[in-house]
Coordinates of C-alpha atoms in Angstrom, one line a residue:
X1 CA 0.0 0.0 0.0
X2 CA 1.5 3.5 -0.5
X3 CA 1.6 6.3 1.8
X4 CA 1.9 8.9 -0.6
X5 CA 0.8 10.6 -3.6
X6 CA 2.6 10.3 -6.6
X7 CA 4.7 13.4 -7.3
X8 CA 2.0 15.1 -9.6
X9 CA -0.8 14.4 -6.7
X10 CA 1.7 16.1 -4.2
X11 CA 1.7 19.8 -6.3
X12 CA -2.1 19.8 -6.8
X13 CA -2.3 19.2 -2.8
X14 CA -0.1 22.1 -2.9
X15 CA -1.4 24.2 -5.3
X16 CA -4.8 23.4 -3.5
X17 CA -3.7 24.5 -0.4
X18 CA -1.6 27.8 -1.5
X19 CA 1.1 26.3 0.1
X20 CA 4.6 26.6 -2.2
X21 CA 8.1 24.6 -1.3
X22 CA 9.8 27.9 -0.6
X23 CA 6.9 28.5 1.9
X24 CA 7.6 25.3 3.3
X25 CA 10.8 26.0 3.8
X26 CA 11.2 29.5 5.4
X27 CA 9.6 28.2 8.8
X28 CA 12.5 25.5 8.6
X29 CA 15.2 27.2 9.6
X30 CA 17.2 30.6 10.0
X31 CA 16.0 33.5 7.9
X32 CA 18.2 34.8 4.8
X33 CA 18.6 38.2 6.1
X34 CA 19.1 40.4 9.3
X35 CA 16.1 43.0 8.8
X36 CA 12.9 42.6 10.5
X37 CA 9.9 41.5 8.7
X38 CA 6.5 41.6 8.9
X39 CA 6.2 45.2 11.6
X40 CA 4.6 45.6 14.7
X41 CA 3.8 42.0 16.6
X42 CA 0.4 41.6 18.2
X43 CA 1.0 41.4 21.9
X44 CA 1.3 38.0 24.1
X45 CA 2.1 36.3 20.5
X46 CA 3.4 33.2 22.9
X47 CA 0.1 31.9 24.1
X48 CA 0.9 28.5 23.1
X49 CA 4.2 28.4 24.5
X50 CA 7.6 27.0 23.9
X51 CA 9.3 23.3 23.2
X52 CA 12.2 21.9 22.5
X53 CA 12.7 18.3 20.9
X54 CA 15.3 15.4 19.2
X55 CA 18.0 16.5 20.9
X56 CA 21.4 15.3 19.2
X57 CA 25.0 15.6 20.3
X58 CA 25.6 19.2 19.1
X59 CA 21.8 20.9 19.2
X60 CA 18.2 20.2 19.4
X61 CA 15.0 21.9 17.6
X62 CA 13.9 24.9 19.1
X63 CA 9.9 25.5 18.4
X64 CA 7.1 28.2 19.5
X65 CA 3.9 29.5 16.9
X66 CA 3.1 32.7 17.4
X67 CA -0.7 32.8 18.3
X68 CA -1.5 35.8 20.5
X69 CA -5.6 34.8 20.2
X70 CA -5.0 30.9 20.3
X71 CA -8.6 30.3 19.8
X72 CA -9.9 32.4 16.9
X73 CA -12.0 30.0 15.2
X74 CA -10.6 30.7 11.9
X75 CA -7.6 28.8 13.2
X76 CA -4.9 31.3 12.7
X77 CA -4.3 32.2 16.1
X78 CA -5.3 35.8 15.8
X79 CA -2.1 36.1 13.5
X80 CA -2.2 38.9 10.4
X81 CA -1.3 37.0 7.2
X82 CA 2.0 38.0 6.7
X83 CA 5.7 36.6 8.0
X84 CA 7.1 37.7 10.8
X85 CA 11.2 37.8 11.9
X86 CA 11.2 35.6 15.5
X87 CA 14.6 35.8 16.8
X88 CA 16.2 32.9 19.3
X89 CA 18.7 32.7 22.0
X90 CA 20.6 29.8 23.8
X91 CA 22.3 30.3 27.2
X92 CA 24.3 28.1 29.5
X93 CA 22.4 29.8 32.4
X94 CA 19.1 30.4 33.2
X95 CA 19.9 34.4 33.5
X96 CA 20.8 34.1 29.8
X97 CA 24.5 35.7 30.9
X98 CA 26.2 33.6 29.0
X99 CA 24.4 33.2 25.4
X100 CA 26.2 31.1 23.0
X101 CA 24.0 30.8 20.2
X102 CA 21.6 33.9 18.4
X103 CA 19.6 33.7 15.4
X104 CA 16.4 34.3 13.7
X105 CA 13.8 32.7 11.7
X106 CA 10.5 33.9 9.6
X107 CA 7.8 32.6 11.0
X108 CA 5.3 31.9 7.9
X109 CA 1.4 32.1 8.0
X110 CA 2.1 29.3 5.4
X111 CA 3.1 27.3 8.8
X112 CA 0.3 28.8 10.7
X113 CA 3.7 31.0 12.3
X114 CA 5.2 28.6 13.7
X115 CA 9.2 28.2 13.7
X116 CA 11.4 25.3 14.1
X117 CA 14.5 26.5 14.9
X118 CA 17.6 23.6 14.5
X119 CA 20.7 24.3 16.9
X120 CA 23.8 22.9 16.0
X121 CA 27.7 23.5 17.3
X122 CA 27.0 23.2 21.1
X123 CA 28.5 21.0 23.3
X124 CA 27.1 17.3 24.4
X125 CA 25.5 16.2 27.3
X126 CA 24.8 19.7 28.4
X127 CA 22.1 21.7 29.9
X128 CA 21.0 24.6 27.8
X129 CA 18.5 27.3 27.9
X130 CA 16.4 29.2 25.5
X131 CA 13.8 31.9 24.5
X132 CA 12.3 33.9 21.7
X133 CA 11.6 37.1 21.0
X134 CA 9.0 38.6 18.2
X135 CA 9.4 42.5 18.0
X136 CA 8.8 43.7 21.7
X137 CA 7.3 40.2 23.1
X138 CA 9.8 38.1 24.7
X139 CA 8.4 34.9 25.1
X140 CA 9.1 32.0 28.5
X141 CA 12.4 30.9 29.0
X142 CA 12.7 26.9 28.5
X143 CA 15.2 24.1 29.7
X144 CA 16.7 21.5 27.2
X145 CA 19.9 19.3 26.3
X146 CA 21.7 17.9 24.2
X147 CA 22.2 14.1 24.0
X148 CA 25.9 12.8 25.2
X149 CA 29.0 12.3 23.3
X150 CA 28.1 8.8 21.0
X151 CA 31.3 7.5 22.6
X152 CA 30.1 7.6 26.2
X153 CA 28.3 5.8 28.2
X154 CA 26.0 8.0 30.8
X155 CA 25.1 7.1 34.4
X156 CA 21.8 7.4 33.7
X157 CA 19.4 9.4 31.6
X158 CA 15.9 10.4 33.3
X159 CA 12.6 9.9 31.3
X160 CA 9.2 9.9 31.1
X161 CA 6.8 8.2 28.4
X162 CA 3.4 10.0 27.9
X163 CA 0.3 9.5 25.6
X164 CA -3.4 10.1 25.0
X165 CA -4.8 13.5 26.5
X166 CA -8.2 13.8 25.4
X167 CA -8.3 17.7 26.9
X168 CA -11.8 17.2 26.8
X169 CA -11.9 14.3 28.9
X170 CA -9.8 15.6 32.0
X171 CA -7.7 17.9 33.1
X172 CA -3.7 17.5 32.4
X173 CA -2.7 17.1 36.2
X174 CA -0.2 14.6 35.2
X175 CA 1.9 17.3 33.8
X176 CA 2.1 19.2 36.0
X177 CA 3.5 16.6 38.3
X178 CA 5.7 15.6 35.4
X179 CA 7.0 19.1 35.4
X180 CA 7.9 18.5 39.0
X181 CA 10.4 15.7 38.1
X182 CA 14.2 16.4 37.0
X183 CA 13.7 14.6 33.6
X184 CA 16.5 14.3 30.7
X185 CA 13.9 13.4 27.9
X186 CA 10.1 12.9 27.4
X187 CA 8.8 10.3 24.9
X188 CA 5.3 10.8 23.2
X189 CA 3.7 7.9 22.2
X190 CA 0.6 9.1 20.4
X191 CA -2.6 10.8 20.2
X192 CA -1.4 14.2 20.8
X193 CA -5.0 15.4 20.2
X194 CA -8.2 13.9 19.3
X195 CA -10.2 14.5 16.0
X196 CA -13.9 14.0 17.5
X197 CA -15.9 16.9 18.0
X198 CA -16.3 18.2 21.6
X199 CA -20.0 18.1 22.6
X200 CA -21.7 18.1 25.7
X201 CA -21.9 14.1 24.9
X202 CA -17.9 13.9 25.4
X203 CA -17.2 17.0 27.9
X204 CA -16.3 15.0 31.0
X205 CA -14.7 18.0 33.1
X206 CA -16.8 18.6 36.1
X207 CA -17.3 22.4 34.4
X208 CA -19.6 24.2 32.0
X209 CA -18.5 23.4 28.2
X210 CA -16.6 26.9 27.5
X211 CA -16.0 26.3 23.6
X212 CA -18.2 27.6 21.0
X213 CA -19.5 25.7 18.3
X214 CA -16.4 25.5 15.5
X215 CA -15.5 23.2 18.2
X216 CA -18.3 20.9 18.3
X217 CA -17.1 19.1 15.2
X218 CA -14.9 16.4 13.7
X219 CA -12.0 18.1 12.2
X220 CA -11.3 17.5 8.4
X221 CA -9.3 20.7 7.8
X222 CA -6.2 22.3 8.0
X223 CA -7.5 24.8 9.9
X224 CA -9.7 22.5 12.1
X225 CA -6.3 20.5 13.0
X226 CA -4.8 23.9 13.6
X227 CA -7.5 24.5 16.0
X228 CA -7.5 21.7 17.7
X229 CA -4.1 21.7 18.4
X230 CA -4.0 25.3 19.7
X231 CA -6.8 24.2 21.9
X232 CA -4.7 21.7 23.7
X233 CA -1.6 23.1 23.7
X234 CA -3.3 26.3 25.9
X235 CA -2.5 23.7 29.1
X236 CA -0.1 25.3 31.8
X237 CA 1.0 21.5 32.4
X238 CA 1.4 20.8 28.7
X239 CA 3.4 24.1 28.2
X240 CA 5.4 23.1 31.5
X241 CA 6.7 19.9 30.2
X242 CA 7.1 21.2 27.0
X243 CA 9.2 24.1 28.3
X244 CA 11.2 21.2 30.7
X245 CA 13.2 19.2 28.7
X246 CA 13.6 18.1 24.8
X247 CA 10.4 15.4 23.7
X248 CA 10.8 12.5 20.8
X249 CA 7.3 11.6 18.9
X250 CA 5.6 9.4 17.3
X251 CA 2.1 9.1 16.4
X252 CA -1.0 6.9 17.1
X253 CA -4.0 7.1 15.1
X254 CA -6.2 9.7 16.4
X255 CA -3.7 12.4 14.9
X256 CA -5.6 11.9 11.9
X257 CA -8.8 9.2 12.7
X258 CA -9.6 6.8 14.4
X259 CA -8.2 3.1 13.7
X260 CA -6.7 4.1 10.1
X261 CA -4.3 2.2 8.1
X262 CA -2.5 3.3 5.8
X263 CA -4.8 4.8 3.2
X264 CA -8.0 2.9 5.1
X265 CA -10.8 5.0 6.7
X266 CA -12.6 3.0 9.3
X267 CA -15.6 5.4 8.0
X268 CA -15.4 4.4 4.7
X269 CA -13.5 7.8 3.5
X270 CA -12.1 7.4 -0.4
X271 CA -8.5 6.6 -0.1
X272 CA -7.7 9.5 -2.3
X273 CA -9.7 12.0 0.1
X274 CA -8.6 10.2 3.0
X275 CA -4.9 10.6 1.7
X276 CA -5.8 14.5 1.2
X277 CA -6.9 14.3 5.0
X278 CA -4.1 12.7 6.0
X279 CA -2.0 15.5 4.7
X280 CA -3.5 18.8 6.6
X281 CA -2.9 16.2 9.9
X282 CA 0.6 15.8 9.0
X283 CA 1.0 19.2 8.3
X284 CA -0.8 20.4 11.3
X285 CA 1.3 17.9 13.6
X286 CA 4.4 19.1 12.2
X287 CA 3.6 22.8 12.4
X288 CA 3.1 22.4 16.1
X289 CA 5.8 20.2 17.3
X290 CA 9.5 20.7 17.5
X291 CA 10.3 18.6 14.5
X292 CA 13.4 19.0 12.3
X293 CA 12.9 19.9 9.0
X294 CA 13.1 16.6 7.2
X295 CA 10.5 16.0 9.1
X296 CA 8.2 18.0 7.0
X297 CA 5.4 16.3 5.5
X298 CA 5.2 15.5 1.5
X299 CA 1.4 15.8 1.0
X300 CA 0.5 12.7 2.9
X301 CA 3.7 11.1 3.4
X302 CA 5.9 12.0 6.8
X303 CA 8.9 11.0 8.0
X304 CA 8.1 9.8 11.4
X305 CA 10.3 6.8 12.0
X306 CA 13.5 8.0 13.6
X307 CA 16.4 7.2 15.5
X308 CA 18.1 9.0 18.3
X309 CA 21.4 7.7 20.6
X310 CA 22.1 8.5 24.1
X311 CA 25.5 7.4 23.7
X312 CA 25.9 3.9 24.1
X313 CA 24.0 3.6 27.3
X314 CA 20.5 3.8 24.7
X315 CA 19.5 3.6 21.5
X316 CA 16.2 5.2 20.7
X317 CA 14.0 4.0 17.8
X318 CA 10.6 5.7 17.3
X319 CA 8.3 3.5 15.1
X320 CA 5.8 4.3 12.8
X321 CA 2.7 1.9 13.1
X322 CA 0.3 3.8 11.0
X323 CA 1.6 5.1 7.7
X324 CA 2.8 1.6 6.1
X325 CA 0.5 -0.8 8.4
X326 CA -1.6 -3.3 6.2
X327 CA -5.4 -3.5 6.4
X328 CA -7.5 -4.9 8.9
X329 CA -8.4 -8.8 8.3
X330 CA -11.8 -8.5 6.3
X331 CA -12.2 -5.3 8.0
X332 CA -12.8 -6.4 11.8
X333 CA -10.5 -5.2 14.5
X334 CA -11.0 -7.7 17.0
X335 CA -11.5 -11.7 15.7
X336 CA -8.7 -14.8 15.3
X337 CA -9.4 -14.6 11.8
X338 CA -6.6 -16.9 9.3
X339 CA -5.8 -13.3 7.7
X340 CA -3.9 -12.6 10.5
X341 CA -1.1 -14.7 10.6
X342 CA -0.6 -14.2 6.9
X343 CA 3.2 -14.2 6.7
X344 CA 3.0 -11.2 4.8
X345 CA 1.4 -8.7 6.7
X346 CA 3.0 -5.9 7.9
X347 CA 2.5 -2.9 10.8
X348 CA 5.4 -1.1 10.0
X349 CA 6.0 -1.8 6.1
X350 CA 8.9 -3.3 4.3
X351 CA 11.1 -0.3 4.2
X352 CA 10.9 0.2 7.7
X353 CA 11.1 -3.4 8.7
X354 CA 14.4 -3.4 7.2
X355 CA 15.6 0.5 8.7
X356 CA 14.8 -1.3 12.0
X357 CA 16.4 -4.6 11.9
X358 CA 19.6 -2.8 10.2
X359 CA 19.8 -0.9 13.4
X360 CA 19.4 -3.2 15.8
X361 CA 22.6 -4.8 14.1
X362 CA 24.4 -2.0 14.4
X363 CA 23.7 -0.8 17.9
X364 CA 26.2 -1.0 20.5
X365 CA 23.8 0.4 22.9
X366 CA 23.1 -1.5 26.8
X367 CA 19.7 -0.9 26.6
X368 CA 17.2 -0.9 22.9
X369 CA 14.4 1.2 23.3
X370 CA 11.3 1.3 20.8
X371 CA 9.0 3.3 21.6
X372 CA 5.3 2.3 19.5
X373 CA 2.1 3.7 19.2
X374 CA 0.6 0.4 20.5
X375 CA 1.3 -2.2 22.9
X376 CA 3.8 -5.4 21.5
X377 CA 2.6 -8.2 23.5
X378 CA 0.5 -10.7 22.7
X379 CA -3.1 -10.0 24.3
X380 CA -5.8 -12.9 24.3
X381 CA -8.8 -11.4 24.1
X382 CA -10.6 -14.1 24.8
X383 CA -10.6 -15.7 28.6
X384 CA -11.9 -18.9 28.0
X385 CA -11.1 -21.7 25.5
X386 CA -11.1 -19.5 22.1
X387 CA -8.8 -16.8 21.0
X388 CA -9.6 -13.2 20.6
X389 CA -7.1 -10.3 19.5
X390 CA -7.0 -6.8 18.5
X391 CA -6.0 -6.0 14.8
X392 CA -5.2 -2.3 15.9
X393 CA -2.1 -3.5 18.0
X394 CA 0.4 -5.9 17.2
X395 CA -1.4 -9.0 17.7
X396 CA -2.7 -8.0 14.2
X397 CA 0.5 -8.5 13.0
X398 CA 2.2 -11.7 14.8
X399 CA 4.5 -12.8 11.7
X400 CA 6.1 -9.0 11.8
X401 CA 6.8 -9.2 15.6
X402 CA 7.8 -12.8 15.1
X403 CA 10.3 -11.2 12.5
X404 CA 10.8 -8.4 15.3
X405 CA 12.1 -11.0 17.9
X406 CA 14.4 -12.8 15.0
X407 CA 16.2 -10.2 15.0
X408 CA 16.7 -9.4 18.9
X409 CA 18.0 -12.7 18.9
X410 CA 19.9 -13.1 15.4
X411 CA 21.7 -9.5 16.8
X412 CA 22.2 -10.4 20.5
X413 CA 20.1 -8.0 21.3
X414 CA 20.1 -8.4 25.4
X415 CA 18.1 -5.6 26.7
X416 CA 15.2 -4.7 24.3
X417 CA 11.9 -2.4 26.4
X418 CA 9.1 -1.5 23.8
X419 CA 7.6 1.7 25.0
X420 CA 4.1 1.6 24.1
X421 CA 0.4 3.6 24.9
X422 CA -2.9 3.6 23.0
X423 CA -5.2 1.4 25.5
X424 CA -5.4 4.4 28.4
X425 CA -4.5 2.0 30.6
X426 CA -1.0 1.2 32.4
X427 CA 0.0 -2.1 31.9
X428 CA 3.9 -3.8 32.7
X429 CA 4.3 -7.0 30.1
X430 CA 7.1 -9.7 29.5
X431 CA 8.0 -10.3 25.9
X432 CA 8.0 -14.1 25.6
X433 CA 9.4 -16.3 23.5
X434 CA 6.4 -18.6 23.2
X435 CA 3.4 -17.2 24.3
X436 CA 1.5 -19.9 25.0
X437 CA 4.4 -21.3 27.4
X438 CA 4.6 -18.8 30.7
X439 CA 8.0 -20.7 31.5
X440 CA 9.5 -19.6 28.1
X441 CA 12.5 -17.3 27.9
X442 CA 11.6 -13.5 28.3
X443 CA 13.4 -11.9 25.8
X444 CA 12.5 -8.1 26.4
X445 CA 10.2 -5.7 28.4
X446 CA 7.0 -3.8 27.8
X447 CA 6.2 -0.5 29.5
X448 CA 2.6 0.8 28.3
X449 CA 1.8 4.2 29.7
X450 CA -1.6 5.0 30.6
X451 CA -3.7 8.3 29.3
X452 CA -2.8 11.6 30.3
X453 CA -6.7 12.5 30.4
X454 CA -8.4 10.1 28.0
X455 CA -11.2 8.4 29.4
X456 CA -11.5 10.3 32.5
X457 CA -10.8 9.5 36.3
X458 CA -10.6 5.7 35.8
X459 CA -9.8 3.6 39.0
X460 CA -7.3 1.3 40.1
X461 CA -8.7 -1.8 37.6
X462 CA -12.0 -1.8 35.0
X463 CA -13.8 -4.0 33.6
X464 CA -11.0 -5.1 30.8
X465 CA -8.7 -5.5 34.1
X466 CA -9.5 -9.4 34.2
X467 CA -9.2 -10.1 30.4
X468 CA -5.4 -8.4 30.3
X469 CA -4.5 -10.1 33.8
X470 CA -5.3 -13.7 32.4
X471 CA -2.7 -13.4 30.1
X472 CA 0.3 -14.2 32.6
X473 CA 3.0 -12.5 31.0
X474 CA 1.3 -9.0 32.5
X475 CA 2.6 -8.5 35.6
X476 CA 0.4 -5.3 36.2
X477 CA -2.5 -3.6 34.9
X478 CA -4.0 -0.1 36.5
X479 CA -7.0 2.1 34.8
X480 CA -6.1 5.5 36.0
X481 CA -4.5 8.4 34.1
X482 CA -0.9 9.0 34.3
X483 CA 2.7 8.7 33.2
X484 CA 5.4 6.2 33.3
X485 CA 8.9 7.9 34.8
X486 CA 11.9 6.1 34.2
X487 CA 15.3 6.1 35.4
X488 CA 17.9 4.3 33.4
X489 CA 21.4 3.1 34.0
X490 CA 24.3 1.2 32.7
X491 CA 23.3 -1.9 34.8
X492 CA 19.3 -1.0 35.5
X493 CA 16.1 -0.1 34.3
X494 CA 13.4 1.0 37.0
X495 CA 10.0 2.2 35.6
X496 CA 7.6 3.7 38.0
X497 CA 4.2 4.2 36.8
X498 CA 2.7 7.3 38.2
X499 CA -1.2 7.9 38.6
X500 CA -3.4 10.9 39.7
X501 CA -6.6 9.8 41.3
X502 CA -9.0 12.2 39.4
X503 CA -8.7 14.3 36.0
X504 CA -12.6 15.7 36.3
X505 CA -11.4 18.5 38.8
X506 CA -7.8 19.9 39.2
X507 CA -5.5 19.1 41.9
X508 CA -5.4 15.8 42.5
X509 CA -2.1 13.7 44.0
X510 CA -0.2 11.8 42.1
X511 CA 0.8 8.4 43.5
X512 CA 3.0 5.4 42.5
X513 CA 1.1 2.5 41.6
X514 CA 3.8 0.1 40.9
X515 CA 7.7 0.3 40.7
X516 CA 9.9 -2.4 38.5
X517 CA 13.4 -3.0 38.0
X518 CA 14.8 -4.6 34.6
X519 CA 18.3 -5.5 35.3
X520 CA 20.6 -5.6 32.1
X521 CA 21.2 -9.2 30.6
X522 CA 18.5 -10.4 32.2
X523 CA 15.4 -9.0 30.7
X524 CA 11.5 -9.5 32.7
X525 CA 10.1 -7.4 35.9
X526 CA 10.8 -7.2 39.2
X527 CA 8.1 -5.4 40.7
X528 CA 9.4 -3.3 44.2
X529 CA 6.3 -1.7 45.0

């Protein structure tokens, strides 16, 4: 299946949108020329804040959008249609004393005026700070890093692995206990926003519905996604995190809708329209994250797979499991159907099946993180005699993860953990060998983060709780919202997974619900708490 329009498709998406390759590229980088452009800024152009991501030996990306009316419903944050000049710097102290990088970018309307701004020449494994300026309006200062020299090996790098925040399900209180923690790196594993519309139907916050009605429906547009994504991003917690350290992505599928593959619309959407969809969410996902510029989408095609090093104590690999996935078996997301087992199927596509195992051979890394959209390990669906499994997660794709686990062990891969969300619940697995055999060899770790605010308070189990717990290589399952902070080290990994007791209302505790420890060489959980 492709994932992209051939090249003639490509320039009628672009000539349908306005949107040229020069426009593309201005936001990119640094502008061509010292003068200012565009005149007087509107004032507070920094409402949706600042970020910093994929953060390298000698830089990172620096991002902010100027939007000083995040919520106009025209979804250009209140921004005259004009470029503007957004200047940078990058300090070694928090005062900004000692600044040792300046620049400037044009911040495009093309790219709803957003900037991604990519740092190189600093030094590795070193705390940085950073802020913009647009004509008078000096935005946040932020904290990043850059990743360690590739021929170290750290004593430890600090993380945390989000996913899933329905705004419109809960408040963000995880992030702003996040923001508490003295984290390194922040993995997102998907569904940075939600493309349903928000109705009374879906408002779960124990508050009036504030939004007016360009809200109320499902977004199709560029300048629905742009909304949508403003709307979100106006959390203090999200902001905080953001503004904390640098963040890696990936996507799930509700970037876009629902349950896609590849060019397949659960709601029976053309491919070619769907493709055309799939292009303004690319485009508005890009435009709001602190992506680098190959990043940028081509119509419908993006470049999300990636690979990051923290020296040799990680090795980072972000998965795509959307844009290349095949089909649903005869359509159905959850059956036992023969389809699935087809040898040839595929959740990450042949290209990327190959960019994967080519650097797992390669890696000299301790530890080989993956981080996926959806959880690894085999589920059985199904708690009595029969067999059940979800299509959406990797059980719909047992010959690719059977390939997967070839080549942990054709490469000597010791210490794989797959970093995984989607289900809004958190759940610690074993990666088994034979998974009909609970005494088979445990070949690498699953981590599955719960929801940052999807589905609402939840509670410490559900009524899925017995169906994932009868599969005996899970060795925990908890229904509230929440994060998964990690700390790991040449010879450990421990993974806490951190819960708030209520997103309805703001201010809730966060607790620890369970604490493991994955010792290198030998891969499984040992739980602590």
């Amino acid at each position: 299946m492709s994932s992209s329009l051939p090249a003639a498709g490509r320039r009628s998406f672009l000539t349908l949108t306005g949107v040229s390759a020069a426009a593309f590229a201005v936001g990119t980088g640094h502008a061509a020329a010292d003068e200012t452009v565009g005149g007087k800024v509107p004032a507070d152009p920094f409402g949706l804040g600042i970020a910093s991501g994929d953060p390298q030996p000698d830089g990172f990306v620096l991002w902010t959008r100027l939007a000083p009316r995040p919520l106009e419903a025209d979804g250009h944050g209140g921004m005259p249609p004009r470029p503007y000049t957004v200047r940078y710097e990058v300090a070694e102290d928090e005062a900004f004393t000692r600044v040792v990088k300046r620049g400037q970018a044009i911040a495009t309307p093309e790219l709803a005026h957003s900037v991604h701004v990519e740092v190189h020449g600093l030094r590795p494994g070193r705390e940085y700070f950073y802020r913009f300026r647009a004509g008078g309006e000096l935005s946040p200062a932020g904290r990043t890093r850059t990743a360690p020299d590739p021929r170290s090996t750290p004593a430890r790098l600090r993380f945390a692995t989000a996913s899933c925040q329905a705004w419109y399900h809960g408040h963000f209180t995880a992030y702003q206990h996040m923001a508490a923690e003295d984290l390194d790196l922040v993995l997102f594993l998907g569904d940075y926003i939600y493309e349903y519309g928000i109705t009374k139907s879906n408002w779960w916050r124990q508050e009036p519905l504030p939004l007016g009605p360009e809200h109320g429906v499902e977004i199709n547009t560029l300048e629905q996604h742009r909304l949508r994504y403003a709307l979100f991003k106006t959390d203090e917690h999200l902001q905080a995190v953001h503004a904390l350290a640098p963040w890696l992505f990936t996507t799930d599928d509700h970037e876009v809708q629902n349950n896609h593959a590849g060019d397949w619309s659960e709601t029976g959407v053309p491919p070619a329209d769907f493709l055309r969809r799939r292009a303004v969410a690319y485009r508005a996902f890009y435009e709001h994250l602190p992506l680098r510029g190959a990043m940028l989408p081509d119509g419908p095609a993006m470049a999300l797979y990636h690979r990051r090093h923290w020296g040799r104590l990680a090795q980072i690999d972000m998965l795509d499991n959307r844009q290349y996935r095949d089909t649903y078996p005869a359509g159905a997301v959850i059956d036992n159907s023969p389809e699935r087992l087809d040898p040839r199927r595929s959740i990450l596509g042949a290209e990327q099946e190959r960019w994967l195992y080519d650097g797992l051979r390669r890696s000299d890394a301790v530890w080989n993180l993956l981080g996926s959209g959806v959880v690894m390990a085999q589920i059985d669906r199904d708690t009595g005699a029969g067999e059940l499994y979800s299509n959406d997660m990797w059980d719909g794709f047992p010959a690719n993860r059977d390939r997967l686990f070839a080549a942990f062990r054709r490469h000597g891969i010791a210490n794989p953990v797959v970093l995984s969300g989607d289900i809004h619940r958190h759940v610690a697995a074993e990666l088994k060998a034979d998974w009909k055999d609970p005494g088979s060899a445990t070949i690498g770790t699953e981590l599955v983060t719960g929801s940052i605010g999807s589905d609402g308070d939840g509670g410490e189990t559900d009524s899925t709780g017995p169906l994932w717990l009868s599969n005996p290589h899970v060795k925990l399952y908890n229904a509230r919202r929440g994060y998964v902070s990690c700390t790991l080290t040449p010879k450990t990994l421990t993974s806490e997974y951190r819960t708030v007791a209520y997103v309805s209302r703001p201010g809730a505790p966060v607790a620890t619900a369970a604490r493991f420890v994955t010792e290198a060489g030998r891969p499984g959980l040992n739980r602590e708490v």
